[in-house]
Short mmCIF file of C-alpha atoms and ligand atoms in Angstrom, two decimals:
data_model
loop_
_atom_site.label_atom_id
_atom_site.label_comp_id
_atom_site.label_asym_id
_atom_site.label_seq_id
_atom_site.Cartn_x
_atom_site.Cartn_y
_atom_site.Cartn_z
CA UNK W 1 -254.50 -47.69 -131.33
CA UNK W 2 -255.81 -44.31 -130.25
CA UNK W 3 -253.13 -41.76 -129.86
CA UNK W 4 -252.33 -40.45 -125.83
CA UNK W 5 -253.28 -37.42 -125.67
CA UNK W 6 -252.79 -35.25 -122.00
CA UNK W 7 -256.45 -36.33 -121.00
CA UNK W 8 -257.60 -35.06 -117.56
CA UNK W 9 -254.95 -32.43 -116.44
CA UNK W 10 -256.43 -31.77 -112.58
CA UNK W 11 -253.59 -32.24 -109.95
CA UNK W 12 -255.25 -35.38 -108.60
CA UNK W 13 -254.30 -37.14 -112.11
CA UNK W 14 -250.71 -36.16 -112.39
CA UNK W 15 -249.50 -39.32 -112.04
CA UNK W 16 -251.85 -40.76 -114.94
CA UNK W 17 -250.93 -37.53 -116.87
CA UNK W 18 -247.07 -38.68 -116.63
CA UNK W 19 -247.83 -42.48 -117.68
CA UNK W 20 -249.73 -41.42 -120.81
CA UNK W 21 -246.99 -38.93 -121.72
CA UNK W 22 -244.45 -41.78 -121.33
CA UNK W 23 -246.69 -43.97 -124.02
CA UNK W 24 -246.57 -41.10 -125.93
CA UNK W 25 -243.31 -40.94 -126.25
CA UNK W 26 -242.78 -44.06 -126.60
CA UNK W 27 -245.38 -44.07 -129.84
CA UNK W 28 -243.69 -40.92 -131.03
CA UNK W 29 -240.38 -42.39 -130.87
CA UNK W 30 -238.98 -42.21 -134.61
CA UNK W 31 -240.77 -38.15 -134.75
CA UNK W 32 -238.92 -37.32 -132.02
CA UNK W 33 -235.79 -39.32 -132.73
CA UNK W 34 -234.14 -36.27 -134.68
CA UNK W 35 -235.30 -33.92 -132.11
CA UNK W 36 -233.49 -36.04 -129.25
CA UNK W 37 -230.13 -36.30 -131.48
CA UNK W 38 -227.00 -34.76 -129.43
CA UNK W 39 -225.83 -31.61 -130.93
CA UNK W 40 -223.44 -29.04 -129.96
CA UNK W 41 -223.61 -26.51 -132.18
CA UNK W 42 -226.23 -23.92 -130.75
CA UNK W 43 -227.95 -22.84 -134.02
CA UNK W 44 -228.88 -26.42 -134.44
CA UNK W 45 -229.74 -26.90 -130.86
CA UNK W 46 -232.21 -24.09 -130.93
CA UNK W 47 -233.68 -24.95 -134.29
CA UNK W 48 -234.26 -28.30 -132.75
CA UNK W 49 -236.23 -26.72 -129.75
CA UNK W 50 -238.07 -24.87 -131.64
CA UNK W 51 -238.85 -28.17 -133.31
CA UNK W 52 -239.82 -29.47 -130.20
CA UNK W 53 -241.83 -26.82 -129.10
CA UNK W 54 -244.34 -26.99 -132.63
CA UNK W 55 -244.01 -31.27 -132.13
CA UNK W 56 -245.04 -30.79 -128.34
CA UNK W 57 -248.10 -28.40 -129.31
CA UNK W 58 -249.64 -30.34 -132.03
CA UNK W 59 -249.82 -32.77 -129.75
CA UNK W 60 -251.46 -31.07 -126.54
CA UNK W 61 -248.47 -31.58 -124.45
CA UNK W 62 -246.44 -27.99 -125.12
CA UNK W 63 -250.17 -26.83 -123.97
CA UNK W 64 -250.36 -28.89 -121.16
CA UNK W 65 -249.92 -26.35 -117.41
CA UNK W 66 -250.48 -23.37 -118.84
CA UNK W 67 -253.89 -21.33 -119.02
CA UNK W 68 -256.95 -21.55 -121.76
CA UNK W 69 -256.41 -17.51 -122.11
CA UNK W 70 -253.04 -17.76 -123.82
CA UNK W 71 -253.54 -21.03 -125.41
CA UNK W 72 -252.92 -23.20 -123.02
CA UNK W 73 -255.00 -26.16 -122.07
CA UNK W 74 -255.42 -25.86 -118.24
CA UNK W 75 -253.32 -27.60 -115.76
CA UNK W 76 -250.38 -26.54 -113.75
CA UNK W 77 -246.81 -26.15 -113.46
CA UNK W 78 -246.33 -29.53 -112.38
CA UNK W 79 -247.52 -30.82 -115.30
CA UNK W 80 -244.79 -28.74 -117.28
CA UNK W 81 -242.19 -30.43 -114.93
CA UNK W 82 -243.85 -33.99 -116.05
CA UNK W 83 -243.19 -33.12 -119.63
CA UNK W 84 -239.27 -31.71 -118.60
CA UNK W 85 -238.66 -34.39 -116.70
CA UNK W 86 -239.83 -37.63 -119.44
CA UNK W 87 -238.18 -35.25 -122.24
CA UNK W 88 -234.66 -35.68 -120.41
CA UNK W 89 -235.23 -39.70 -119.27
CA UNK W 90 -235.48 -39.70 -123.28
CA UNK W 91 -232.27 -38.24 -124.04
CA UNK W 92 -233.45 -34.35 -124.53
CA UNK W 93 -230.10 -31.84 -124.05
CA UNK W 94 -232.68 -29.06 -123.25
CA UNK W 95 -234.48 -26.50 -124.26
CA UNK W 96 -232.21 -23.58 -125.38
CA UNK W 97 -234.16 -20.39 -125.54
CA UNK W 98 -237.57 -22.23 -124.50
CA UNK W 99 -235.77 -22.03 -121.21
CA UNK W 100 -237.60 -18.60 -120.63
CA UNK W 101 -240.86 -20.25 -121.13
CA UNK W 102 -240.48 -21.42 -117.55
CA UNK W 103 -239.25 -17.12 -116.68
CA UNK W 104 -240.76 -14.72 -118.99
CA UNK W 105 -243.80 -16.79 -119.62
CA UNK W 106 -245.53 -16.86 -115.97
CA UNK W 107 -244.15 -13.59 -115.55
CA UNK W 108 -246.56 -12.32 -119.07
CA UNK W 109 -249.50 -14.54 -117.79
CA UNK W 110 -249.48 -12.92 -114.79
CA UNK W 111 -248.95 -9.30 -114.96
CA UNK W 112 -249.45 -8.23 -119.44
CA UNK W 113 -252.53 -6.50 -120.61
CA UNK W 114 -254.55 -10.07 -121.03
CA UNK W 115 -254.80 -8.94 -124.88
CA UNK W 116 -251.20 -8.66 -124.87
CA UNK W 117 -250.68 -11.83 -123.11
CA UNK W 118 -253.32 -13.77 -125.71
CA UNK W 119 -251.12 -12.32 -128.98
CA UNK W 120 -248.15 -13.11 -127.66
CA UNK W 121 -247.95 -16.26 -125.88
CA UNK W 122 -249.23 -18.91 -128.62
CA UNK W 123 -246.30 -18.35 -130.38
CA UNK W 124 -244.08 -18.62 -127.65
CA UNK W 125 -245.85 -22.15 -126.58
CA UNK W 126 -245.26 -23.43 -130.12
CA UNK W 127 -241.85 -22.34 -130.54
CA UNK W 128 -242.43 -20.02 -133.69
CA UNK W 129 -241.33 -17.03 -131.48
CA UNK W 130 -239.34 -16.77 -128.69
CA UNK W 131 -238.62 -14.30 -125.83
CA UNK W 132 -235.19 -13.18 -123.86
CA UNK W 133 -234.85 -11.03 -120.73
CA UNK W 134 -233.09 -7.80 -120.54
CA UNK W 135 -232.21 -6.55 -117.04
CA UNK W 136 -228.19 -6.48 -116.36
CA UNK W 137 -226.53 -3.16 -118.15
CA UNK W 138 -222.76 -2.77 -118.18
CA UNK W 139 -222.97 -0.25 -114.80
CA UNK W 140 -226.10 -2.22 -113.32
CA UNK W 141 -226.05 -5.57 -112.67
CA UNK W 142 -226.30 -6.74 -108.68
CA UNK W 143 -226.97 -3.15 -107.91
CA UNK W 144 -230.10 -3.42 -110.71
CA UNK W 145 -232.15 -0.52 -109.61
CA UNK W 146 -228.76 1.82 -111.38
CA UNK W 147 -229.92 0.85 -114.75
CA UNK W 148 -230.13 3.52 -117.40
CA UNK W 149 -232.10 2.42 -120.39
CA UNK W 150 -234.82 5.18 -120.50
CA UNK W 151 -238.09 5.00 -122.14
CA UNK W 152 -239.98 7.96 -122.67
CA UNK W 153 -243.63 8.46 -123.53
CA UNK W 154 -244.66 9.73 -126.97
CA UNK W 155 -247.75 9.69 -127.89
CA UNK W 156 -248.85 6.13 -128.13
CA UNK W 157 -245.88 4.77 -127.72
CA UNK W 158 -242.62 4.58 -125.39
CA UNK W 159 -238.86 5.53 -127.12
CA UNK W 160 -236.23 3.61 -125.77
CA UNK W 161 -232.87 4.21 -125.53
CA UNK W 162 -229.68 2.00 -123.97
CA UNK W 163 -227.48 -1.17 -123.93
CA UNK W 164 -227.97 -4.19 -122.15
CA UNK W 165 -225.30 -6.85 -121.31
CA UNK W 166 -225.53 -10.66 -121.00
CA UNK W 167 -228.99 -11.36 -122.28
CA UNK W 168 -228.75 -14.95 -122.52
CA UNK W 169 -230.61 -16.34 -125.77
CA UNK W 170 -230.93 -12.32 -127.44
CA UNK W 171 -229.31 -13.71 -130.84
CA UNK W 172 -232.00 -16.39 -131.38
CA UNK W 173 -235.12 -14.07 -129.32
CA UNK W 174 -237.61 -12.70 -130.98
CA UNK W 175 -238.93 -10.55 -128.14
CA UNK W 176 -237.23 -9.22 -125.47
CA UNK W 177 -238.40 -8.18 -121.58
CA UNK W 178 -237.07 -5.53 -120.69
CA UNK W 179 -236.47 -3.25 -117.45
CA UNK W 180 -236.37 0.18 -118.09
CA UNK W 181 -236.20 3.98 -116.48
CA UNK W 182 -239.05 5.73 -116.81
CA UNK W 183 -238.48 7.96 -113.75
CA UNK W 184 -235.21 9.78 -112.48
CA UNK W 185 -232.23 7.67 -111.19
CA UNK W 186 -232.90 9.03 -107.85
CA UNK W 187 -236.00 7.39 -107.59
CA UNK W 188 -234.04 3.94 -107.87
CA UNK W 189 -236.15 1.07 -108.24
CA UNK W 190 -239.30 3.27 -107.99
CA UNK W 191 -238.91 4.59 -111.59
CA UNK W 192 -238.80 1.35 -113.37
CA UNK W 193 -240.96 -0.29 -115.82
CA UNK W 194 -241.23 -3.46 -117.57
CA UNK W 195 -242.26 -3.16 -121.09
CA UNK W 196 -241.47 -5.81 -124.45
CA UNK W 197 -239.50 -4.91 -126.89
CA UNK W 198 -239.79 -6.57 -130.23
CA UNK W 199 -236.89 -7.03 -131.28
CA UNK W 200 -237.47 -6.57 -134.92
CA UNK W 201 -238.20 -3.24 -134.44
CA UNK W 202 -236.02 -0.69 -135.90
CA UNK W 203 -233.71 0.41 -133.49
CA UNK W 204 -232.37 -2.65 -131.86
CA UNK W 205 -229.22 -4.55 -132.76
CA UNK W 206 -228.19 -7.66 -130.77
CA UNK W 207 -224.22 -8.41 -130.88
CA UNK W 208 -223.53 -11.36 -129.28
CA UNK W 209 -220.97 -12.36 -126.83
CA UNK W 210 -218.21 -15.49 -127.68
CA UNK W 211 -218.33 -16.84 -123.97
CA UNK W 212 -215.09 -19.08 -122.90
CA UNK W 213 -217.23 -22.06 -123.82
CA UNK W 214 -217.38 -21.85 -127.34
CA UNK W 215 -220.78 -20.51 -127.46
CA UNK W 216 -222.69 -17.25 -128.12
CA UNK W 217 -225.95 -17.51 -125.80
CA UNK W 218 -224.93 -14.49 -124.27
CA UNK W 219 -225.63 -10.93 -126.14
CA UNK W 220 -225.15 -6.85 -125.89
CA UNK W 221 -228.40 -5.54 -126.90
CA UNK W 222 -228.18 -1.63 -128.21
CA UNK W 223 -231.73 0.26 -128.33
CA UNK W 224 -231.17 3.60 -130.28
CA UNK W 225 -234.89 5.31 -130.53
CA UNK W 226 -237.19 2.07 -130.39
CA UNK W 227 -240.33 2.96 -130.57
CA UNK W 228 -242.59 0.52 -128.55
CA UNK W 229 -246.52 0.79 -128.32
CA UNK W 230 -247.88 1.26 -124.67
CA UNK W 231 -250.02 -1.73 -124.64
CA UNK W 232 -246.19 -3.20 -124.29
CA UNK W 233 -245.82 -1.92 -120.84
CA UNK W 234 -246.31 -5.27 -118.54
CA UNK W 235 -247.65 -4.58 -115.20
CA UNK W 236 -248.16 -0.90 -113.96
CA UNK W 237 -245.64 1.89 -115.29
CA UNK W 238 -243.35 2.67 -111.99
CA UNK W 239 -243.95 -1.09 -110.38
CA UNK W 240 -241.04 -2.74 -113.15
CA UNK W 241 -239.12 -3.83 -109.67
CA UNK W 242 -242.39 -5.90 -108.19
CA UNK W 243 -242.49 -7.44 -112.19
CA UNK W 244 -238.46 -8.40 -112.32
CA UNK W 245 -239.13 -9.82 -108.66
CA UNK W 246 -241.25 -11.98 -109.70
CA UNK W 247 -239.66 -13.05 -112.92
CA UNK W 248 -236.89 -13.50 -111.07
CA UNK W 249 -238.18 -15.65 -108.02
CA UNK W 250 -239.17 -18.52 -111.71
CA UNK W 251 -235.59 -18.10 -112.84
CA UNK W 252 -233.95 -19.13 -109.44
CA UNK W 253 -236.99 -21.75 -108.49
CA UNK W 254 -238.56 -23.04 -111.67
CA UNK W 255 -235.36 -23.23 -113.73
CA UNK W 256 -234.03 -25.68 -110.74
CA UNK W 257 -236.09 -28.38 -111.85
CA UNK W 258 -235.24 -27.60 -115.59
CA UNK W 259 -231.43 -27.67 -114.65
CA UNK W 260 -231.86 -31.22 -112.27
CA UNK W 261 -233.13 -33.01 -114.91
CA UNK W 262 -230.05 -32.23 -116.72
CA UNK W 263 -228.08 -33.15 -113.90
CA UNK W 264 -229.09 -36.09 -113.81
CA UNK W 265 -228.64 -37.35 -117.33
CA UNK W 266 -224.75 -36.16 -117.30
CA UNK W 267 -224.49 -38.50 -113.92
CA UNK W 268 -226.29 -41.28 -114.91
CA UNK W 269 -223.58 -42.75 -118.15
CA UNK W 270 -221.05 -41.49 -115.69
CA UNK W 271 -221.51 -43.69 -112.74
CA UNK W 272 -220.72 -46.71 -115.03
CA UNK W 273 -217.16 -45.62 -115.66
CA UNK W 274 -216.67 -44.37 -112.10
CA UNK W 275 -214.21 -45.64 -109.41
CA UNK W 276 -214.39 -46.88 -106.20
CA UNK W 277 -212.93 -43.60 -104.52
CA UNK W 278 -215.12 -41.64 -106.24
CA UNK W 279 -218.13 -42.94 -103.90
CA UNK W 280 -217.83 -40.83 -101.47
CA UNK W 281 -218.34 -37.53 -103.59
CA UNK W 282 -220.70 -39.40 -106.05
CA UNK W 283 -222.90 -40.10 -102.97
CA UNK W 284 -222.70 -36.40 -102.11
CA UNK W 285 -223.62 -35.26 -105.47
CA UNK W 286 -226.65 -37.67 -105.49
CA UNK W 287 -228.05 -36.53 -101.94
CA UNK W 288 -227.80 -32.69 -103.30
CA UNK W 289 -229.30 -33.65 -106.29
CA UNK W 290 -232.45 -35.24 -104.28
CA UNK W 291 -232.11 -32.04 -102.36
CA UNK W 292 -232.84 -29.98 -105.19
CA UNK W 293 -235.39 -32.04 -106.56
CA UNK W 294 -237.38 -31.82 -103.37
CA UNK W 295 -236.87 -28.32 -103.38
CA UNK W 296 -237.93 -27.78 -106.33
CA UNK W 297 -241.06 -29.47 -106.32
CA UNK W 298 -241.71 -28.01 -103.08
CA UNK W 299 -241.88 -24.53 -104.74
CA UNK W 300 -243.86 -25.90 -107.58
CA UNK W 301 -246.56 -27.36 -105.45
CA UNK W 302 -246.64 -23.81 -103.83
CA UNK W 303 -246.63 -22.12 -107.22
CA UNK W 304 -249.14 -24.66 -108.27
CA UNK W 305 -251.61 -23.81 -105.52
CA UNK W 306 -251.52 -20.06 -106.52
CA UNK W 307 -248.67 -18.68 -103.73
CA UNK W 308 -246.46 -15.82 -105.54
CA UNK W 309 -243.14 -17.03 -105.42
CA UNK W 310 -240.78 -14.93 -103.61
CA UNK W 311 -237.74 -14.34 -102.10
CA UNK W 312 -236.86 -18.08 -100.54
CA UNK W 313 -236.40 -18.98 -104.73
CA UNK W 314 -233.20 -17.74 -103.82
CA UNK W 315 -232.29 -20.89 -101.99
CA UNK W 316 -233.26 -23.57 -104.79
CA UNK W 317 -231.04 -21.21 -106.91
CA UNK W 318 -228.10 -21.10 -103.92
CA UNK W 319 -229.02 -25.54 -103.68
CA UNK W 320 -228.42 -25.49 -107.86
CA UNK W 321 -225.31 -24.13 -108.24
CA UNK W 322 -223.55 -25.82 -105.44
CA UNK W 323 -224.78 -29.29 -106.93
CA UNK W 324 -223.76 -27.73 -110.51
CA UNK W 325 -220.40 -27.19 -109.73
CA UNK W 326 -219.77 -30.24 -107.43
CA UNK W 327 -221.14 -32.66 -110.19
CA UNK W 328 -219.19 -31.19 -112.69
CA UNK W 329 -216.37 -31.36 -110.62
CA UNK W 330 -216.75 -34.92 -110.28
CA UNK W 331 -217.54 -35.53 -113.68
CA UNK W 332 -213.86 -33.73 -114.66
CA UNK W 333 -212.34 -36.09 -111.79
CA UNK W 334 -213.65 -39.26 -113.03
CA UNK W 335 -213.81 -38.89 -116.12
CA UNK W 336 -211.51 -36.26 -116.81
CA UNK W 337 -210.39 -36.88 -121.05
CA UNK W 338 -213.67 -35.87 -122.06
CA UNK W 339 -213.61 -32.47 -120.52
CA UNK W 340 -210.06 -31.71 -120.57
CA UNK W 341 -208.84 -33.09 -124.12
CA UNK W 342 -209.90 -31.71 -127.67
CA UNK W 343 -213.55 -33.47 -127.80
CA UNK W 344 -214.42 -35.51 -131.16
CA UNK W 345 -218.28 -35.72 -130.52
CA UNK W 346 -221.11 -33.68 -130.00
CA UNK W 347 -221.67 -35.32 -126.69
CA UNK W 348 -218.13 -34.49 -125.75
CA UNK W 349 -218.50 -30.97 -127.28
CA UNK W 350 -221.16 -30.61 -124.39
CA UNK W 351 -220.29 -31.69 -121.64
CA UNK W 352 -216.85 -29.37 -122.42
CA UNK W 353 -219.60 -26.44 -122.89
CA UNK W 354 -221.77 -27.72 -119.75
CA UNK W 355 -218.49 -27.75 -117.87
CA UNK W 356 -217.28 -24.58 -118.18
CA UNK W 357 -220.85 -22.83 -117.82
CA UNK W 358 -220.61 -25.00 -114.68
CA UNK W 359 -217.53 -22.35 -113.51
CA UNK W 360 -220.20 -19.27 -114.21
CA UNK W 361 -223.79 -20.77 -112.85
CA UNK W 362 -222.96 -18.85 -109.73
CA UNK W 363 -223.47 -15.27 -111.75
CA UNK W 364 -226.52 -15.44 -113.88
CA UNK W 365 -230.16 -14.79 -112.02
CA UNK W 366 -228.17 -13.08 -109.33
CA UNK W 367 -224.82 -14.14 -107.81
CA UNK W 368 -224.45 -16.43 -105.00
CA UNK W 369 -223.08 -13.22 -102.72
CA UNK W 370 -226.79 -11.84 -103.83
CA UNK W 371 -228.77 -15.10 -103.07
CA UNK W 372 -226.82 -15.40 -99.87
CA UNK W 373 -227.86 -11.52 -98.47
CA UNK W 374 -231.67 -12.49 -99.92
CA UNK W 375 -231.51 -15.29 -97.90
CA UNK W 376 -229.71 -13.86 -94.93
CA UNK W 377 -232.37 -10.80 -95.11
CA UNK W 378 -235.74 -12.25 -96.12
CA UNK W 379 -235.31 -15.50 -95.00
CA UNK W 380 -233.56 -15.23 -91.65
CA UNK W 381 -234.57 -12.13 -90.91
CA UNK W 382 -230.73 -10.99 -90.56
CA UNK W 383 -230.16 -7.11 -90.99
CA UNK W 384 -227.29 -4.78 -92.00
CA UNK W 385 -225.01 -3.33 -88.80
C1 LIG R 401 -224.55 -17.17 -117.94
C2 LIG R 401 -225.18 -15.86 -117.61
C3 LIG R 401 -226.44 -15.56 -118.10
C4 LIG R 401 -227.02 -14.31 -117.84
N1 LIG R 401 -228.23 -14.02 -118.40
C5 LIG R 401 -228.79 -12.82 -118.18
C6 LIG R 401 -230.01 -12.48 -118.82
O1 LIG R 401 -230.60 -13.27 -119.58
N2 LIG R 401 -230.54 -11.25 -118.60
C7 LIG R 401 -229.93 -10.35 -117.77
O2 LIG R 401 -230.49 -9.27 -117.58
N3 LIG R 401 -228.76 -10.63 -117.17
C8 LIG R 401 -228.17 -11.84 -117.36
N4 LIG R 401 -226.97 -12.14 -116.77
C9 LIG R 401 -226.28 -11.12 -115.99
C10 LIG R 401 -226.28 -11.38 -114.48
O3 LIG R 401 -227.57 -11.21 -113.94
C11 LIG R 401 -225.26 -10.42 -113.85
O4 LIG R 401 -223.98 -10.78 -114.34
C12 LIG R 401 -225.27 -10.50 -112.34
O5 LIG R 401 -226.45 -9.94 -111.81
C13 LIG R 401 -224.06 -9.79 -111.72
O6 LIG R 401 -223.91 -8.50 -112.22
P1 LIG R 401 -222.47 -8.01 -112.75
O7 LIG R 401 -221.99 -9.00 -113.75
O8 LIG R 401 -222.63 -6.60 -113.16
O9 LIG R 401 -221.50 -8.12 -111.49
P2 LIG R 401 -221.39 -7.10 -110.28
O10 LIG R 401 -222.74 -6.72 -109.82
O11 LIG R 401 -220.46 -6.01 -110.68
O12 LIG R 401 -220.72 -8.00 -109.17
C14 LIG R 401 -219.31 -8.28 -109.15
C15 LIG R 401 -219.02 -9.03 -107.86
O13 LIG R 401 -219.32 -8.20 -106.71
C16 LIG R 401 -220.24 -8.87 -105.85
N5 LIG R 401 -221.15 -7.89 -105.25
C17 LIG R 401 -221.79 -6.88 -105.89
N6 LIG R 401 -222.55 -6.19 -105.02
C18 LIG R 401 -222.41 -6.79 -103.80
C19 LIG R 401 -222.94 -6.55 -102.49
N7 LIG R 401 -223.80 -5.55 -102.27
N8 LIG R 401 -222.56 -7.37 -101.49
C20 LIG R 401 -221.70 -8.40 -101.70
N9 LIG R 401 -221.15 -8.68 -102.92
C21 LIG R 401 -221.50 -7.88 -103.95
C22 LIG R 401 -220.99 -9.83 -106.74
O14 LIG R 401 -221.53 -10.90 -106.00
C23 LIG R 401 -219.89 -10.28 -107.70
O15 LIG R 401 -219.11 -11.29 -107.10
C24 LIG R 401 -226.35 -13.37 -117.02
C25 LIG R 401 -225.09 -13.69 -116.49
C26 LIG R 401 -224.50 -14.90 -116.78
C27 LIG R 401 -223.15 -15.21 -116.23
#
């Protein structure tokens, strides 16, 4: 039997795309079998995305939604949520660091030098190299346009110097986007730039953090006199803030659909063992799951149509972390041992780790006070006073 393949990837066929990615899977079963094996342990995890990433691109898939000019195959965003989606129905935990393909990867596609962009991204696609995002700094976090980590031309090439704080992924990254000063601090976010940093240059040193979880996704990264070339500089030198805008409107839109699919893999085992008096607050978890979902695709149809995300991501992000916490709230309610006692399996391992990140979803990409102003400001057209 010929192999599926991703076939005709125009929007009209999306629904034919996601059957023949189903039979794939389902004639792929014992190669991805190892790749779809619960672990905890986030060395493994990644190793096993990465794994996925080279298994998905061999096979057309992993190049399925993004564009010929970085190695893509054509197609849209909604077919990368097809491919999500069927991954988790098949037991995936997620994509680690290849979480930032759905972030940095748009972001690089739509405002790198298109050289830049065509060097870069292949490897990304196919998991050999991998990319984190450096914005917070330990005195500029909500208030982002304080940052401090300067980068001065020389010559050919920019010198950077600074820390940054909680850059999820850093210790397995490769590359790393980062927002830096290039003018004064009193031009705020008019003197920022985006540029990437590889982070095997000499220079950098990643220290990772021990979060209350267990785990070390988050990292300090320390840039003493980094030399980066110019052709690094993504988007126009001064216009960083337009660039982390837009990276930013993926991480609180795209990464909802990422994040729903895992939802709804912890509820599903879950309902089995459930009570009767849990109904009522199972039956609100499932209505803002659907609400996410249709959020979500909402803003992917936009994105998929060529609208520049913006602002209103903030509300898929603010619709996410409610239905975060309240399913994981449930899931400690009815099912309490797993997440409270000292856990035996990897599955138990994770859903202790998914838990507890559950407590902290409301930080990362912007806090919910943040989302809430955006909102109240962009979206309602509320102002100050
Ligand atoms: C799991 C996780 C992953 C992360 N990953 C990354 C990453 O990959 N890259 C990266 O660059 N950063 C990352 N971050 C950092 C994150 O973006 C920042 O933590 C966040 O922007 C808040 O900044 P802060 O921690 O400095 O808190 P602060 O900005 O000091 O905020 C402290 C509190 O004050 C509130 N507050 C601040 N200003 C206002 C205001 N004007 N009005 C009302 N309330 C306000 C905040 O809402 C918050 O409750 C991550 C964080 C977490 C938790």
């Amino acid at each position: 039997m010929q192999e599926p393949g991703p076939g005709d990837l125009s929007q009209e066929d999306l629904a034919g795309f996601a059957d023949r990615f189903r039979d794939w899977i389902a004639a792929f079963s014992a190669e991805l079998a190892p790749l779809l094996t619960v672990h905890s342990d986030y060395d493994t995890r990644v190793r096993d995305a990465r794994a996925m990433r080279r298994l998905l691109c061999e096979h057309g898939w992993g190049r399925a939604g993004w564009p010929e000019a970085v190695g893509g195959l054509g197609g849209s965003i909604l077919h990368r949520a097809v491919v999500t989606e069927e991954l988790f129905r098949a037991g995936w935990t997620g994509p680690t660091v290849f979480e930032h393909l759905e972030i940095v990867a748009p972001t690089l596609v739509r405002f790198a030098e298109p050289d830049f962009a065509a060097a870069v991204l292949p490897s990304f696609l196919d998991g050999s190299r991998a990319w984190s995002q450096g914005f917070s700094e330990p005195e500029a976090g909500s208030d982002l346009a304080a940052l401090r980590t300067r980068a001065v031309r020389d010559g050919e090439d920019y010198v950077v110097d600074g820390a940054k704080i909680w850059t999820s992924w850093s210790k397995w990254a490769d590359w790393c986007l980062a927002l830096v000063r290039t003018g004064t601090p009193e031009e705020r976010h008019r003197g920022l730039t985006m540029i990437a940093i590889d982070l095997s240059s000499p220079g950098v040193e990643v220290r990772p953090i021990r979060q209350a979880n267990g785990t070390d996704e988050l990292a300090e990264v320390y840039f003493t006199d980094v030399r980066v070339p110019a052709g690094q500089v993504i988007g126009e030198v001064g216009r960083g803030w337009a660039v982390a805008m837009f990276l930013l409107a993926h991480e609180r839109g795209t990464l909802s659909w990422l994040r729903h699919c895992a939802f709804r893999q912890w509820l599903t085992p879950s309902t089995k063992i459930m009570r009767e008096d849990a109904d009522r607050q199972l039956g609100d978890v499932v209505l803002q799951l659907a609400g996410v979902r249709a959020a979500a695709v909402e803003l992917m149809q936009r994105a998929a149509a060529g609208a520049q995300l913006g602002p209103e991501a903030a509300f898929n992000k603010l619709l996410m972390t409610r239905t975060e916490q309240n399913l994981f709230n449930l899931l400690r309610e009815t099912d309490g041992a797993r997440i409270a006692l000292p856990a035996d399996t990897p599955e138990e391992v994770l859903q202790q780790q998914e838990y507890l990140f559950s407590r902290i979803v409301t930080v990362y990409g912007g806090t919910q006070q943040m989302q809430l102003i955006t909102v109240a400001r962009h979206i309602l057209g509320l102002h100050d006073g």
